[in-house]
Short mmCIF file of C-alpha atoms and ligand atoms in Angstrom, two decimals:
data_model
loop_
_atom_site.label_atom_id
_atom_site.label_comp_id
_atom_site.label_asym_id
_atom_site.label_seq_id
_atom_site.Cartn_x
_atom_site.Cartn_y
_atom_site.Cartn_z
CA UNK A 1 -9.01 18.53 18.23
CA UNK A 2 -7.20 16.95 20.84
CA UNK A 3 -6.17 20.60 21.99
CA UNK A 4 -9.25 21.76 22.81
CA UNK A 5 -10.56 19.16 24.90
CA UNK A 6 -10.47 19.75 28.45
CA UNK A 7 -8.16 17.70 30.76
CA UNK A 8 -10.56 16.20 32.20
CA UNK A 9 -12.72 14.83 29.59
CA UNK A 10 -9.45 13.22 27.83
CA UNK A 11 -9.03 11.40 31.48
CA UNK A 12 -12.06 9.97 31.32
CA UNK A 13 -11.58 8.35 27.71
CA UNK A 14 -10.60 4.74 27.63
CA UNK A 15 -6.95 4.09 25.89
CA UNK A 16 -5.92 2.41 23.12
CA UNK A 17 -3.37 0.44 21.91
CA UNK A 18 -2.14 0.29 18.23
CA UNK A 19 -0.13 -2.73 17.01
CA UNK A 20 1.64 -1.91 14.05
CA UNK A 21 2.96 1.62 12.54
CA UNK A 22 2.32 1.63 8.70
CA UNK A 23 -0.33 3.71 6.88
CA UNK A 24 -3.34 2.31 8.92
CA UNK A 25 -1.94 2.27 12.70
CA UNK A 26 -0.26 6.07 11.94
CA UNK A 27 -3.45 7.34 10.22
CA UNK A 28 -5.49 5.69 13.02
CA UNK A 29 -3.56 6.72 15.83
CA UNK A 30 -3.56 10.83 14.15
CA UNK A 31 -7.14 10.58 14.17
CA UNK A 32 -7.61 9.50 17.71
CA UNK A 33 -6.01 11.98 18.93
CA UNK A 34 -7.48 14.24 16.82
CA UNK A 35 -11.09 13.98 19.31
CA UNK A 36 -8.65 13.06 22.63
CA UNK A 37 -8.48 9.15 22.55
CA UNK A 38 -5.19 8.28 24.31
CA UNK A 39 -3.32 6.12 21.98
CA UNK A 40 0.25 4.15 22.37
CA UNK A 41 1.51 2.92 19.18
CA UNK A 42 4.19 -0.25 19.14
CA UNK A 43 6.40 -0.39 16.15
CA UNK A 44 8.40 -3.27 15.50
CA UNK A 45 10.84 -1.10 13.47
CA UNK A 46 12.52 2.16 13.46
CA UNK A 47 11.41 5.29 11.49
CA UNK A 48 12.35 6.16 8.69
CA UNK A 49 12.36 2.97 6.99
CA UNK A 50 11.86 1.32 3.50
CA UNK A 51 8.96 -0.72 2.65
CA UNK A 52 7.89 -2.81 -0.57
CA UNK A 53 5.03 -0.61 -1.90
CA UNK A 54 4.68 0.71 -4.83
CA UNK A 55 4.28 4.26 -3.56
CA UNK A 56 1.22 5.05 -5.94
CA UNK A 57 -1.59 6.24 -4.10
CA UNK A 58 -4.82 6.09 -5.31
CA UNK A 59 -8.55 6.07 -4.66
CA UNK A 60 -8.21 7.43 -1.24
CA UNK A 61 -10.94 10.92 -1.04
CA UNK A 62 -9.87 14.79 0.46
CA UNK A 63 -12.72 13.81 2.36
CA UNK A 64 -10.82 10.77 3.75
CA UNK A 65 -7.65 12.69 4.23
CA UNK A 66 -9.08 15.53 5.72
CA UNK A 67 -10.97 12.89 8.07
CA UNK A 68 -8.36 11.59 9.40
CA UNK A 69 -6.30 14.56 9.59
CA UNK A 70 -3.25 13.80 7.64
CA UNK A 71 -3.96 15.53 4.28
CA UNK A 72 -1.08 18.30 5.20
CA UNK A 73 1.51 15.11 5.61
CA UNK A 74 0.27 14.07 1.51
CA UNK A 75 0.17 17.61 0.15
CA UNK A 76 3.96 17.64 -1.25
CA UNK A 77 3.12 14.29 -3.30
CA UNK A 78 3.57 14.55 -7.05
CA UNK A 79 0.15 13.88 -8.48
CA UNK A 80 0.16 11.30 -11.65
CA UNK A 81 -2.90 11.37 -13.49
CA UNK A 82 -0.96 9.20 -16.97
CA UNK A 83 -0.14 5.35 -16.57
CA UNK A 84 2.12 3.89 -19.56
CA UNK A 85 1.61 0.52 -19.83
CA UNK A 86 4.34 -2.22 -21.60
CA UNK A 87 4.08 -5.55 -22.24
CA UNK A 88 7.17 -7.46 -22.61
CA UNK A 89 9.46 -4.82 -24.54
CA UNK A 90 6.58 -3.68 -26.67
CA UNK A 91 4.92 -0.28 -26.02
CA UNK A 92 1.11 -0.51 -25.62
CA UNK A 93 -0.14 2.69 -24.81
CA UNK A 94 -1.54 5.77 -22.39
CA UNK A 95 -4.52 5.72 -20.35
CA UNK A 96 -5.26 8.84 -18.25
CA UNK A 97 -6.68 7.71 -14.85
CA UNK A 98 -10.04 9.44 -14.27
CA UNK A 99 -8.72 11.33 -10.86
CA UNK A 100 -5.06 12.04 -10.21
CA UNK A 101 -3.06 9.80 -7.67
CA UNK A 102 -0.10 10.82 -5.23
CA UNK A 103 3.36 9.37 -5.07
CA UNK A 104 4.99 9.76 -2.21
CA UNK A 105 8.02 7.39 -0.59
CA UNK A 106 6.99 5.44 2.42
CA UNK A 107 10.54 6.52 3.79
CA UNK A 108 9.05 9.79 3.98
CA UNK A 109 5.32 9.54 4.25
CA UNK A 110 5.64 7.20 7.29
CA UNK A 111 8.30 9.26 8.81
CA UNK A 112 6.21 12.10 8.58
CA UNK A 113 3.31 10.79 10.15
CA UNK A 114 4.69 9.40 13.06
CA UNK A 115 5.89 12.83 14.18
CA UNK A 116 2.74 14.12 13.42
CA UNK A 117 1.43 11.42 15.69
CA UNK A 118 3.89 12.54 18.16
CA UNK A 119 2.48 16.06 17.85
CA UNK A 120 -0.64 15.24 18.67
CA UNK A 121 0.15 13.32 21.89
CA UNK A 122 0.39 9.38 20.90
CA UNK A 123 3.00 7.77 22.77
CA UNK A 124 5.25 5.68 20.02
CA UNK A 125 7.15 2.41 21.14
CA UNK A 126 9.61 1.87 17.95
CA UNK A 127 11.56 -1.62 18.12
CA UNK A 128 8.28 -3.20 19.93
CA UNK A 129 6.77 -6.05 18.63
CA UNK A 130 3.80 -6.91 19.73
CA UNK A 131 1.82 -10.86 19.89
CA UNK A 132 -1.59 -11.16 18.60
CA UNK A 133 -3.13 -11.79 21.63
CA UNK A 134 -7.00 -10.53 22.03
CA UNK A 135 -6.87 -7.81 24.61
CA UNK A 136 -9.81 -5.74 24.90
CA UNK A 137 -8.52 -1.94 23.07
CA UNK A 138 -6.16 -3.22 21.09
CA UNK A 139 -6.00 -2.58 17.41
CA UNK A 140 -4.16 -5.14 15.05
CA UNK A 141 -2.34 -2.87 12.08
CA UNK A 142 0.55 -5.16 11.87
CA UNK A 143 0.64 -5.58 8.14
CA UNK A 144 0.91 -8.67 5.73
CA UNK A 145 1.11 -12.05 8.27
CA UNK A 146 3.18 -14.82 6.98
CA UNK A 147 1.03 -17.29 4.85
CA UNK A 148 2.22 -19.64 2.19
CA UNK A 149 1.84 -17.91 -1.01
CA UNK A 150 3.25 -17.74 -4.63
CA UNK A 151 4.30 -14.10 -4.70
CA UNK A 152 7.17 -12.16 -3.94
CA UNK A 153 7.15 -8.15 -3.86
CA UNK A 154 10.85 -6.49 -4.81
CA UNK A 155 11.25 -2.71 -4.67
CA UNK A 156 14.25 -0.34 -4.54
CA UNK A 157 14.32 3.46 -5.21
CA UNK A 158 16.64 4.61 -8.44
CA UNK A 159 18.10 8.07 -9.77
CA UNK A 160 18.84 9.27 -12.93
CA UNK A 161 15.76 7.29 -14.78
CA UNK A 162 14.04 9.36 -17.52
CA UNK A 163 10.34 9.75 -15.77
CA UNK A 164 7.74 12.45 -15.87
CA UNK A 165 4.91 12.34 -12.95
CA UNK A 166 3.52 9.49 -14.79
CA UNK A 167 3.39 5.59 -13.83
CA UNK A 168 5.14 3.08 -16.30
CA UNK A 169 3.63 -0.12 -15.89
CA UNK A 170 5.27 -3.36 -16.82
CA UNK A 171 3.85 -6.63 -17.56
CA UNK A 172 5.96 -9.45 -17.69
CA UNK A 173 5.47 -13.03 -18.19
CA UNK A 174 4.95 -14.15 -14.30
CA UNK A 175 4.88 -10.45 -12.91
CA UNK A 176 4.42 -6.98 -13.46
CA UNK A 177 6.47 -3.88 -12.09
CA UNK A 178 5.62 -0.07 -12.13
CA UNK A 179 8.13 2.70 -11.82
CA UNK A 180 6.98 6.08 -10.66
CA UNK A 181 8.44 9.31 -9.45
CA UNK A 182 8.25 10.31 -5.78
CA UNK A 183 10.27 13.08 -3.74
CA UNK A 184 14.06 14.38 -4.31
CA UNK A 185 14.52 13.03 -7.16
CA UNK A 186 13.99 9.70 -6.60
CA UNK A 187 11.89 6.78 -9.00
CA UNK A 188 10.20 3.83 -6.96
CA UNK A 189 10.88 0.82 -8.88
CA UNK A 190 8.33 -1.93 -7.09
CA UNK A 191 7.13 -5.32 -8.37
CA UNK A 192 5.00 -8.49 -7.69
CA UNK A 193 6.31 -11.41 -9.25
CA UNK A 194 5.70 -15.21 -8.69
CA UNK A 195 8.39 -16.44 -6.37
CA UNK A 196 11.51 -18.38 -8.58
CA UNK A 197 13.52 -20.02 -5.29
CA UNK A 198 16.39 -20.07 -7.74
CA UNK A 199 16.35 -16.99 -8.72
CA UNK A 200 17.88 -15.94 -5.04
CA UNK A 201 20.81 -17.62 -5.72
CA UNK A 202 22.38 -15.10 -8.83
CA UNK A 203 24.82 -12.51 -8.51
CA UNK A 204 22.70 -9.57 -9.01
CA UNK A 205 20.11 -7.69 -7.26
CA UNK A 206 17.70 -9.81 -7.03
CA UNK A 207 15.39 -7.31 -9.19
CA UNK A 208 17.24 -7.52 -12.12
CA UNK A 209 16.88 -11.42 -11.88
CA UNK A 210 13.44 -10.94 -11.74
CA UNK A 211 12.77 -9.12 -14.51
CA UNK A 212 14.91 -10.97 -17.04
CA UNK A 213 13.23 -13.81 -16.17
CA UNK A 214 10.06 -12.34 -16.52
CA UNK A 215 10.58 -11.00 -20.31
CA UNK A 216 11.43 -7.59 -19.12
CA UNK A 217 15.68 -7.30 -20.38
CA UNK A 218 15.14 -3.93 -21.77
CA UNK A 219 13.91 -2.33 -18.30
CA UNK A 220 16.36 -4.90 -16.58
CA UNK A 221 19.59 -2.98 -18.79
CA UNK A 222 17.76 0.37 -18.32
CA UNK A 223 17.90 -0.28 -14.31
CA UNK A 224 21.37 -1.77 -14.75
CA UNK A 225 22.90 1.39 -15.49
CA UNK A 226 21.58 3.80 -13.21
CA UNK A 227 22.27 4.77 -9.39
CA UNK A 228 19.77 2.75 -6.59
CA UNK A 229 19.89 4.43 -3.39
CA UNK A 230 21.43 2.90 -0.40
CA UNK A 231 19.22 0.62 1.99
CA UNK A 232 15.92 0.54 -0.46
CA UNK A 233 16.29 -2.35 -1.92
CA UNK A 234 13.50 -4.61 -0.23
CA UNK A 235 12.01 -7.97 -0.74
CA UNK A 236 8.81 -9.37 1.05
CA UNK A 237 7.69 -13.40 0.17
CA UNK A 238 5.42 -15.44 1.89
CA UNK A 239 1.89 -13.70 1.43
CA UNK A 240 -1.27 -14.17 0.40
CA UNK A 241 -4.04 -11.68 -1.57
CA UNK A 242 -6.69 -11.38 -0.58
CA UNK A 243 -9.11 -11.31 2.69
CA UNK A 244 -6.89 -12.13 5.26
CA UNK A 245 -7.67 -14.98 7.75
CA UNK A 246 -9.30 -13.68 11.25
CA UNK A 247 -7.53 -12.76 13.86
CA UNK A 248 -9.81 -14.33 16.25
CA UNK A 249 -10.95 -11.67 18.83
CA UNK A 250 -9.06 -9.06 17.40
CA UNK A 251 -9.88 -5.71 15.29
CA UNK A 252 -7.19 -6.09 12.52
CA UNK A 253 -7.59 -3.37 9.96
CA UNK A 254 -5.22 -2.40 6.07
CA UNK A 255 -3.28 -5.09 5.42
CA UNK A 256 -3.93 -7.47 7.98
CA UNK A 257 -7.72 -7.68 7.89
CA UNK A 258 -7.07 -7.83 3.55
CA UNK A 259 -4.74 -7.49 0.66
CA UNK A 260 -5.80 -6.15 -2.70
CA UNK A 261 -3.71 -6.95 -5.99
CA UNK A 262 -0.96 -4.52 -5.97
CA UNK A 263 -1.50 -3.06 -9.90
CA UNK A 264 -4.76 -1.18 -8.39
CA UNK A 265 -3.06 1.45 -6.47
CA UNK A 266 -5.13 0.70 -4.17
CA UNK A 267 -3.99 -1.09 -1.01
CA UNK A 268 -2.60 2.21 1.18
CA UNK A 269 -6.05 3.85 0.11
CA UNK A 270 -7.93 0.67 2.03
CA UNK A 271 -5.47 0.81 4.98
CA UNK A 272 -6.23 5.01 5.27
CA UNK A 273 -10.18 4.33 4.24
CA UNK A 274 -10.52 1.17 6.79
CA UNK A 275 -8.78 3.83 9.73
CA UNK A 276 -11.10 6.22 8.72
CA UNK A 277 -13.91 3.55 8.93
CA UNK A 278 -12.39 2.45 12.39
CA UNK A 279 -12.41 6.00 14.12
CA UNK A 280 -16.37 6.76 14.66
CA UNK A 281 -16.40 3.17 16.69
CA UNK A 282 -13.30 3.20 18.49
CA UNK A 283 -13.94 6.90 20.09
CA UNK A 284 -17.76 5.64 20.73
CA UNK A 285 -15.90 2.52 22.86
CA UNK A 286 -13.08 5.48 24.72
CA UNK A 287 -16.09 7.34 25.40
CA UNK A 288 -18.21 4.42 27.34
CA UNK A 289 -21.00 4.78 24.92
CA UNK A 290 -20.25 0.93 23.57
CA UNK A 291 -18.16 -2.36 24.89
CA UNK A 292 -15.32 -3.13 22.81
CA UNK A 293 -17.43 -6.28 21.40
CA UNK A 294 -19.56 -3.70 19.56
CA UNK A 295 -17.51 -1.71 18.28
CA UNK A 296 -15.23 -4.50 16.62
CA UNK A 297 -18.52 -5.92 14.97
CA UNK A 298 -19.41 -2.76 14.25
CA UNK A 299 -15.69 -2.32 12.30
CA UNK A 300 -15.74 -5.65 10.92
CA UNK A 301 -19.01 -4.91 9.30
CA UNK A 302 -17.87 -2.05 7.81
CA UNK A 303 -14.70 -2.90 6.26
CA UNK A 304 -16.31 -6.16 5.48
CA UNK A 305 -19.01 -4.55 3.09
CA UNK A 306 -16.95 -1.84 1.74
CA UNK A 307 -13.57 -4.01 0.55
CA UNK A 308 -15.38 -6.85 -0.50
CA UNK A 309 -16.18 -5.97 -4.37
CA UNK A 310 -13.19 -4.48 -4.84
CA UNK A 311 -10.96 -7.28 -3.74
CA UNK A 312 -13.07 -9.32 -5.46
CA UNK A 313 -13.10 -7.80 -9.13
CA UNK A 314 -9.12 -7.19 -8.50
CA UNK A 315 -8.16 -11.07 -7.76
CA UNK A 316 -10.00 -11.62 -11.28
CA UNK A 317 -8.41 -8.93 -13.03
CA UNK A 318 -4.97 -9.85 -11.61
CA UNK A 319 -5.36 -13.80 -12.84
CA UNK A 320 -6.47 -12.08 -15.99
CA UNK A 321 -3.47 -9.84 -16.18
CA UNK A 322 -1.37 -13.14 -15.76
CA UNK A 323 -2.87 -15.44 -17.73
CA UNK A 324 -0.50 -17.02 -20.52
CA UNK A 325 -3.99 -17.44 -23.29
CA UNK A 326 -5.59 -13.66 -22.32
CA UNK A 327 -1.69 -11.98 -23.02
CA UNK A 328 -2.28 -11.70 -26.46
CA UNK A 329 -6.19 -10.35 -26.31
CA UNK A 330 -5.01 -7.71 -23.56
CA UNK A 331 -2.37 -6.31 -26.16
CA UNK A 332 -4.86 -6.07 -28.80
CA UNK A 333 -7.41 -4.19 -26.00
CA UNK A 334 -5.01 -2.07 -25.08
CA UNK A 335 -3.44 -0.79 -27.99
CA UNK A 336 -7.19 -0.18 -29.47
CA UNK A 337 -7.66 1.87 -26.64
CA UNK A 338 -10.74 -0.62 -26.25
CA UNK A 339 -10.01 -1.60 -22.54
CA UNK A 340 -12.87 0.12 -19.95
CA UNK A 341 -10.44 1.68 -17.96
CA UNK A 342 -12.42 3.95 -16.20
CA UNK A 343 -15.12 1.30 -14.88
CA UNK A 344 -12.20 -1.00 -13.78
CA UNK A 345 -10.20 1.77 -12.01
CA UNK A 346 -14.18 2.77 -10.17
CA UNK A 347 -15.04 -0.35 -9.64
CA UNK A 348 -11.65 -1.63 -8.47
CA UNK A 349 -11.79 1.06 -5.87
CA UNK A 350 -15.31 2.14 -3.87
C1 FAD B 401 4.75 -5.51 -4.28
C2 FAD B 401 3.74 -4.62 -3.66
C3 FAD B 401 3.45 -3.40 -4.26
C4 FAD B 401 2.48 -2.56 -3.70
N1 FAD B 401 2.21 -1.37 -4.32
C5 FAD B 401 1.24 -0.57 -3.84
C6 FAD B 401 0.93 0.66 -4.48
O1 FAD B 401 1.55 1.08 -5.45
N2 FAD B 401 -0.08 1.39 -3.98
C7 FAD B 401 -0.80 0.99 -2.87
O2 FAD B 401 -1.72 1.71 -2.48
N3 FAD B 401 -0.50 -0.14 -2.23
C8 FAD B 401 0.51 -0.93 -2.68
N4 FAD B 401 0.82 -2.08 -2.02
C9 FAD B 401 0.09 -2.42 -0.79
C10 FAD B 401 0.45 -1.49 0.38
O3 FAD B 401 1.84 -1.50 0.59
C11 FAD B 401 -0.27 -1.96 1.64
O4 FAD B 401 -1.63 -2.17 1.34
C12 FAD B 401 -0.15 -0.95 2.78
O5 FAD B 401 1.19 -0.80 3.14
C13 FAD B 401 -0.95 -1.46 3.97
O6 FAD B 401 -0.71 -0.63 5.09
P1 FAD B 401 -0.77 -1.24 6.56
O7 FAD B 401 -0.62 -0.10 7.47
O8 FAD B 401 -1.95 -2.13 6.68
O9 FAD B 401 0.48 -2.22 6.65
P2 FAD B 401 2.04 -1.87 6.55
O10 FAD B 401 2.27 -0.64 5.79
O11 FAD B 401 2.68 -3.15 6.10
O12 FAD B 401 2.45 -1.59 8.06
C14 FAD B 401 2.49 -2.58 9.04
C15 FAD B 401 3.48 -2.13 10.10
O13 FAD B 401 3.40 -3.02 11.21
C16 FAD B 401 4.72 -3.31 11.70
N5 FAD B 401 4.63 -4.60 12.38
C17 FAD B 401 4.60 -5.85 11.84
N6 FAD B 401 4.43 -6.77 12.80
C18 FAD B 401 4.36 -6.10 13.98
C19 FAD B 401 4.16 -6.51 15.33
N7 FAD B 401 4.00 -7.80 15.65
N8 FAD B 401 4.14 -5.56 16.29
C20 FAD B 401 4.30 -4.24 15.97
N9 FAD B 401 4.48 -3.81 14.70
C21 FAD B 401 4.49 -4.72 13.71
C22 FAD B 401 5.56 -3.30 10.44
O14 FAD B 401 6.92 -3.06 10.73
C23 FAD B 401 4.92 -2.17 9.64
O15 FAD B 401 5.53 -0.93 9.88
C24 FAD B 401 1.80 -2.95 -2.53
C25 FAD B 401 2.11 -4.16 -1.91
C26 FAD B 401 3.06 -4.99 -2.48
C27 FAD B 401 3.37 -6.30 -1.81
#
């Protein structure tokens, strides 16, 4: 712990610099501190703050958590274990995920993290953007870049919907949208759907446009009559899945180093895994054992071989998921109960 180091020995460790406060940068930043790296953190927003995610957490270990010191900040999650799917307005069925997940708002889990940051030391810049520029310590966390792509994400948080601690899980035509309960109260209503420029020109929330359009009117008059909170409706276009082009000369890490399909769960687990990946390196460099060229190859191989599968298998699944001729197949899978589940949710995440 950063506490028990002496004075001294934190004086002699090298600083670094995190670009970017989401999951990764926070996480990262905790866990530096955690064996007395100095660390300021830039934030081009304020906390607390909304964010299109779905707010389903899963994949990510205890191990992991524990790791990186932030598995106190995930404890009050609710812990779904039951995903309902639908496709269209008909009802296909329950699957039980093989390990539990954790929903939890980004409004809150963020919030919480940065103060736990705080607590440890980090220095946090909020309203600081920073430019990808190489510069030897600096950590790129900055999230999805701008990159032509055919996807928007929508999200808002609701009350009054009918939910247990499961995940409902909608397909639609061009799209698919999951609702899930996180804290006071609140459901997390987030979707990907293929961007419909038109579509930003109607009268209503742009969410409701976007899932009559995909096939989804029943959820669309469900959402209709119920209250959203104020300021979490969010939109976020102009993406791409997938490994992310390189940064050239810098360590970019969750969401800007790669993007998994959003239906896996699975993308806040990389960004806390890849941190967890980054820390061993990064205190090696503070300390003087390595130069900072090492110990960005040394983080690039790393990610590298342990995202690449999964991103892999989930850009087929999600073309499969969306494909007009496999529609009718899935249905039939799923209501059999024939789909493997188990060895797509294992495979799609370690
Ligand atoms: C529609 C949709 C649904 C999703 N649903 C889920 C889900 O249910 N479960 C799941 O696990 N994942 C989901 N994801 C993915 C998940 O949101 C991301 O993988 C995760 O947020 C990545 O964390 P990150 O820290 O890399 O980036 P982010 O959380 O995006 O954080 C990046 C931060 O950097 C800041 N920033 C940006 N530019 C700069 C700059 N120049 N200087 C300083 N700061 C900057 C931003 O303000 C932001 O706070 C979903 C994604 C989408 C699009």
């Amino acid at each position: 712990m950063a506490g028990s180091l002496s004075r001294g020995m934190e004086q002699e460790m090298k600083s670094i610099t995190i670009a970017g406060g989401g999951l990764a940068g926070l996480a990262l930043g905790i866990a530096l501190r955690r064996v007395g790296v100095p660390v300021t953190l830039h934030e081009a927003l304020r906390y607390p703050r909304h964010r299109v995610c779905g707010e389903f957490i899963s994949g990510v270990s205890d191990e992991t958590l524990a790791l990186l010191g932030i598995d106190a900040a995930l404890a009050p999650a609710h812990r779904p274990q039951e995903v309902r799917w639908w496709s269209g307005s008909e009802f296909l069925g329950r699957f039980s995920l093989p390990e539990p997940a954790r929903a939890i708002s980004r409004f809150a889990l963020d919030e919480v993290l940065s103060r736990q940051l705080r607590a440890h030391g980090g220095v946090i810049c909020q309203n600081s953007r920073v430019t990808p520029v190489p510069a030897v310590g600096l950590v790129w966390t900055a999230g999805r870049r701008p990159a032509k792509g055919p996807w928007i994400g929508l999200k808002a948080h609701v009350r009054a919907e009918k939910l247990d601690h499961s995940l409902e899980m909608h397909l639609g035509s061009q799209g698919y949208i999951g609702l899930v309960a996180v804290e006071d109260g609140w459901v997390n209503v987030c979707g990907l759907f293929r961007v419909i420029p038109e579509l930003a020109r109607g009268s209503e929330p742009l969410l409701l446009s976007y899932l009559r359009h995909n096939g989804l009117e029943d959820l669309a008059t469900r959402l209709q009559r119920v209250t959203w909170r104020q300021h979490s409706e969010s939109a976020v276009a102009g993406f791409r899945l997938g490994l992310q082009s390189p940064l050239p000369g810098l360590m970019s890490l969750g969401d800007a180093h790669s993007i998994i399909a959003p239906f896996t769960g699975n993308g806040m687990s990389m960004a806390l895994e890849a941190a967890a990946l980054a820390v061993g390196p990064l205190h090696r460099y503070a300390s003087g054992e390595i130069d900072w060229e090492s110990a960005c190859a040394l983080v690039q191989q790393t990610t590298r071989s342990s995202f690449a599968k999964r991103l892999s298998l989930a850009g087929t699944c999600q073309s499969l998921l969306l494909a007009p001729w496999f529609r009718r197949p899935l249905e039939i899978l799923a209501r059999e109960q024939l789909l493997p589940f188990s060895l797509l949710f294992s495979h799609t995440r370690r």
